[in-house]
Each structure stands twice: as structure tokens, then as C-alpha cells.
Tab-separated table of C-alpha atoms in Angstrom:
chain	number	residue	atom	x	y	z
G	1	MET	CA	-85.434	-184.095	-34.171
G	2	ARG	CA	-84.991	-180.388	-32.863
G	3	HIS	CA	-83.553	-179.334	-36.239
G	4	THR	CA	-86.655	-180.921	-38.106
G	5	LEU	CA	-88.919	-179.497	-35.868
G	6	LEU	CA	-87.363	-175.769	-36.279
G	7	THR	CA	-87.197	-176.518	-40.151
G	8	ALA	CA	-90.848	-177.094	-40.352
G	9	VAL	CA	-91.688	-174.093	-38.118
G	10	ALA	CA	-89.623	-171.836	-40.291
G	11	LEU	CA	-91.123	-173.015	-43.570
G	12	CYS	CA	-94.689	-172.686	-42.119
G	13	THR	CA	-94.019	-169.099	-40.942
G	14	PHE	CA	-92.425	-168.156	-44.268
G	15	ALA	CA	-95.186	-169.861	-46.315
G	16	GLY	CA	-97.827	-168.044	-44.038
G	17	ILE	CA	-96.045	-164.561	-44.746
G	18	ALA	CA	-95.733	-165.452	-48.628
G	19	VAL	CA	-99.603	-166.549	-48.886
G	20	ALA	CA	-101.034	-163.877	-46.681
G	21	PRO	CA	-100.563	-160.851	-49.172
G	22	ALA	CA	-101.843	-163.005	-51.965
G	23	MET	CA	-104.892	-163.857	-49.905
G	24	GLU	CA	-105.530	-160.326	-48.954
G	25	MET	CA	-105.548	-159.171	-52.605
G	26	HIS	CA	-108.500	-161.622	-53.308
G	27	GLN	CA	-110.641	-161.324	-50.593
G	28	ASP	CA	-112.734	-158.633	-52.039
G	29	MET	CA	-112.835	-160.898	-55.315
G	30	HIS	CA	-115.948	-163.006	-55.500
G	31	LYS	CA	-117.653	-164.332	-58.730
G	32	ALA	CA	-120.427	-166.923	-58.756
G	33	VAL	CA	-121.882	-167.890	-62.196
G	34	LYS	CA	-124.634	-170.439	-62.656
G	35	ALA	CA	-124.250	-172.543	-65.890
G	36	ASP	CA	-127.231	-171.029	-67.433
G	37	ALA	CA	-125.863	-167.327	-66.770
G	38	VAL	CA	-122.381	-167.826	-68.833
G	39	GLN	CA	-122.249	-164.928	-71.376
G	40	TRP	CA	-121.193	-166.609	-74.575
G	41	GLY	CA	-119.961	-164.550	-77.411
G	42	PRO	CA	-118.078	-165.249	-80.764
G	43	ALA	CA	-114.531	-166.772	-80.544
G	44	PRO	CA	-111.804	-164.136	-81.503
G	45	PRO	CA	-110.656	-163.787	-84.940
G	46	GLN	CA	-107.488	-165.974	-84.019
G	47	LEU	CA	-109.699	-169.041	-83.541
G	48	PRO	CA	-111.793	-170.739	-86.269
G	49	LYS	CA	-115.008	-169.612	-86.917
G	50	GLY	CA	-118.138	-171.534	-85.108
G	51	ALA	CA	-116.815	-171.511	-81.649
G	52	GLN	CA	-118.140	-169.465	-78.836
G	53	VAL	CA	-116.377	-168.309	-75.885
G	54	ALA	CA	-116.888	-166.896	-72.464
G	55	VAL	CA	-114.768	-165.003	-70.208
G	56	MET	CA	-115.107	-166.627	-66.698
G	57	ALA	CA	-112.145	-164.803	-64.892
G	58	GLY	CA	-109.539	-162.253	-65.465
G	59	ASN	CA	-108.805	-160.638	-69.043
G	60	PRO	CA	-107.188	-163.163	-71.517
G	61	THR	CA	-105.977	-159.904	-73.329
G	62	LYS	CA	-103.775	-158.810	-70.352
G	63	LYS	CA	-101.125	-160.106	-68.139
G	64	GLY	CA	-102.283	-162.483	-65.333
G	65	LEU	CA	-104.583	-165.204	-64.731
G	66	TYR	CA	-107.497	-165.841	-67.046
G	67	ILE	CA	-110.181	-168.552	-67.337
G	68	ILE	CA	-112.310	-168.945	-70.333
G	69	ARG	CA	-114.617	-171.199	-71.723
G	70	ALA	CA	-114.911	-172.432	-75.151
G	71	LYS	CA	-117.978	-173.951	-76.682
G	72	MET	CA	-117.512	-175.989	-80.016
G	73	PRO	CA	-119.856	-177.423	-82.281
G	74	ASP	CA	-119.445	-181.269	-83.579
G	75	GLY	CA	-116.673	-181.545	-85.788
G	76	TYR	CA	-114.925	-178.055	-84.946
G	77	GLU	CA	-110.856	-178.243	-85.564
G	78	VAL	CA	-108.181	-176.193	-84.332
G	79	PRO	CA	-105.089	-176.962	-86.463
G	80	ALA	CA	-101.580	-177.395	-85.129
G	81	HIS	CA	-100.578	-174.519	-83.191
G	82	TRP	CA	-98.868	-173.324	-80.082
G	83	HIS	CA	-98.690	-170.763	-77.194
G	84	LYS	CA	-96.013	-168.596	-75.573
G	85	LYS	CA	-97.099	-169.673	-72.112
G	86	ALA	CA	-98.838	-172.884	-70.640
G	87	GLU	CA	-102.357	-173.783	-71.490
G	88	ASN	CA	-104.410	-175.629	-69.446
G	89	VAL	CA	-107.563	-177.435	-70.432
G	90	THR	CA	-110.581	-179.247	-68.781
G	91	VAL	CA	-113.358	-180.735	-70.564
G	92	ILE	CA	-116.870	-179.773	-69.275
G	93	SER	CA	-118.844	-181.677	-71.900
G	94	GLY	CA	-118.599	-183.583	-75.065
G	95	THR	CA	-115.247	-184.972	-76.200
G	96	PHE	CA	-112.235	-183.030	-76.867
G	97	ASN	CA	-109.558	-184.969	-78.924
G	98	VAL	CA	-106.051	-183.372	-78.632
G	99	GLY	CA	-102.898	-184.436	-80.016
G	100	MET	CA	-99.130	-183.395	-80.322
G	101	GLY	CA	-97.422	-182.414	-83.505
G	102	ASP	CA	-97.005	-180.168	-86.504
G	103	LYS	CA	-100.269	-181.308	-88.318
G	104	LEU	CA	-103.747	-182.419	-87.296
G	105	ASP	CA	-103.875	-186.143	-87.200
G	106	LYS	CA	-106.879	-187.795	-85.859
G	107	SER	CA	-105.025	-191.225	-85.565
G	108	LYS	CA	-102.618	-189.667	-83.022
G	109	ALA	CA	-104.699	-187.997	-80.445
G	110	ASP	CA	-106.300	-188.615	-77.005
G	111	ALA	CA	-110.238	-188.268	-76.711
G	112	LEU	CA	-110.830	-186.309	-73.410
G	113	GLY	CA	-114.323	-186.684	-71.802
G	114	PRO	CA	-116.001	-184.817	-69.165
G	115	GLY	CA	-113.667	-184.230	-66.311
G	116	GLY	CA	-110.633	-184.872	-68.675
G	117	PHE	CA	-107.617	-182.541	-68.463
G	118	PHE	CA	-104.907	-181.436	-70.836
G	119	SER	CA	-101.920	-179.252	-70.331
G	120	ALA	CA	-99.374	-177.935	-72.604
G	121	ALA	CA	-96.056	-176.386	-71.941
G	122	PRO	CA	-95.043	-173.191	-73.521
G	123	LYS	CA	-94.376	-173.570	-77.368
G	124	MET	CA	-95.656	-177.384	-77.252
G	125	ARG	CA	-97.178	-178.005	-80.822
G	126	HIS	CA	-100.710	-179.395	-80.526
G	127	TYR	CA	-104.036	-179.588	-82.337
G	128	ALA	CA	-107.494	-180.132	-81.355
G	129	TRP	CA	-111.034	-181.209	-82.415
G	130	ALA	CA	-114.556	-181.672	-80.962
G	131	THR	CA	-116.714	-184.853	-81.053
G	132	GLY	CA	-120.307	-183.838	-80.398
G	133	GLU	CA	-120.816	-180.212	-79.057
G	134	THR	CA	-117.923	-179.721	-76.718
G	135	VAL	CA	-117.326	-177.302	-73.659
G	136	ILE	CA	-113.845	-176.845	-72.551
G	137	GLU	CA	-112.452	-174.634	-69.843
G	138	VAL	CA	-108.915	-173.044	-70.473
G	139	SER	CA	-106.716	-171.448	-67.836
G	140	GLY	CA	-103.467	-169.815	-68.201
G	141	MET	CA	-101.256	-166.671	-67.613
G	142	GLY	CA	-102.114	-163.700	-70.148
G	143	PRO	CA	-102.134	-162.296	-72.627
G	144	PHE	CA	-103.397	-165.453	-74.531
G	145	ASP	CA	-102.002	-165.975	-77.928
G	146	ILE	CA	-101.879	-168.800	-80.614
G	147	THR	CA	-99.438	-169.124	-83.172
G	148	TYR	CA	-100.283	-171.804	-86.219
G	149	VAL	CA	-97.628	-173.868	-87.238
G	150	ASP	CA	-98.805	-173.287	-90.854
G	151	PRO	CA	-99.533	-169.516	-91.127
G	152	LYS	CA	-102.170	-170.343	-93.791
G	153	ASP	CA	-104.164	-172.176	-90.934
G	154	ASP	CA	-104.472	-168.846	-89.115
G	155	PRO	CA	-108.145	-167.626	-89.527
G	156	SER	CA	-107.116	-163.890	-88.307
G	157	ARG	CA	-104.801	-163.809	-91.339
G	158	MET	CA	-107.465	-165.099	-93.687
G	159	ALA	CA	-109.814	-162.508	-92.567
G	160	LYS	CA	-107.469	-159.847	-93.076
G	161	MET	CA	-106.596	-160.878	-96.824
G	162	GLN	CA	-110.323	-160.673	-97.472
G	163	HIS	CA	-110.610	-157.121	-96.678
């Protein structure tokens, strides 16, 4: 019993030490954004045209935690791709359809509605599309990257070829 109590006290003490600096780092960081004040802009060239994005926190182009939102029109598709780091997606509105594999296959996907959640491990091949206007929130550790399974699906590559 005494050993268990000492172990619990030690764990709480070390946890407090580890958490304290992290809490101090974020004490001066406060951000509140009302839904109608989200600043939407065009999606980066690595994503298919038609979506809008908003950076909610962090900087997706740099190391560290980022949180972005993406607003996709009905039928918007993101072909099979993967990321170097884990990706976490929460559905805010609409239906976000997501499947695993090397090719977008609408018969092998999960339809996630508001509140639904999807997490992909690093290098997990997946694809997605929107049913109805859909808003998702994506979080991860930057920098954000996307590699398409088929390089011909990369919209930034197509844009470079047109110039």
C-alpha cells in the first residue's frame, strides 16, 4: 500500500513538473473566433480547386501544432494521398466521406456527419469527398504536406505544367 502511494505521489509530482512549462508557454496565448468571423481564403495549390481554408491556430507551413478548417462544395474530391505526419479531422457540418486505399472508391468509404472524427497515421493512404457543402477541421503537427498516390492527381503539379 505504501509503495503504491509513493508511486502515485511521484507520478503526480513529475507530471506537474512536465506540465508546468507547457502551461506557462501558453498562458499568453488566447484566441476566440466567432463562427461568422472565420477568415476564409482559397485553398493552397496542393489541394484541388474549389475549397476554401481558414487557419484557426498555428502555422501549417511551419513546425508545431496547426489547426485549419476547410470548406468544400458538394462533390469536392481529394484523390488518394498520404501525409508524412498524422492527420486528425473533425466534421463541423455536411458529410465528409473518407476511405483507405490507393484510389478513390466511393463504395469503400465511411460517411461522417457533424461531430464525426477521422484520424490517419503517417503515410496512411486515404481519399475523401464531400456530400453537400462540408466544413472540416484538420489538426496535426506541421509542416502540413500532402503526397498524391498518383502524381497526376497533384493539382500543384498541373498548375506548374500550365505555366
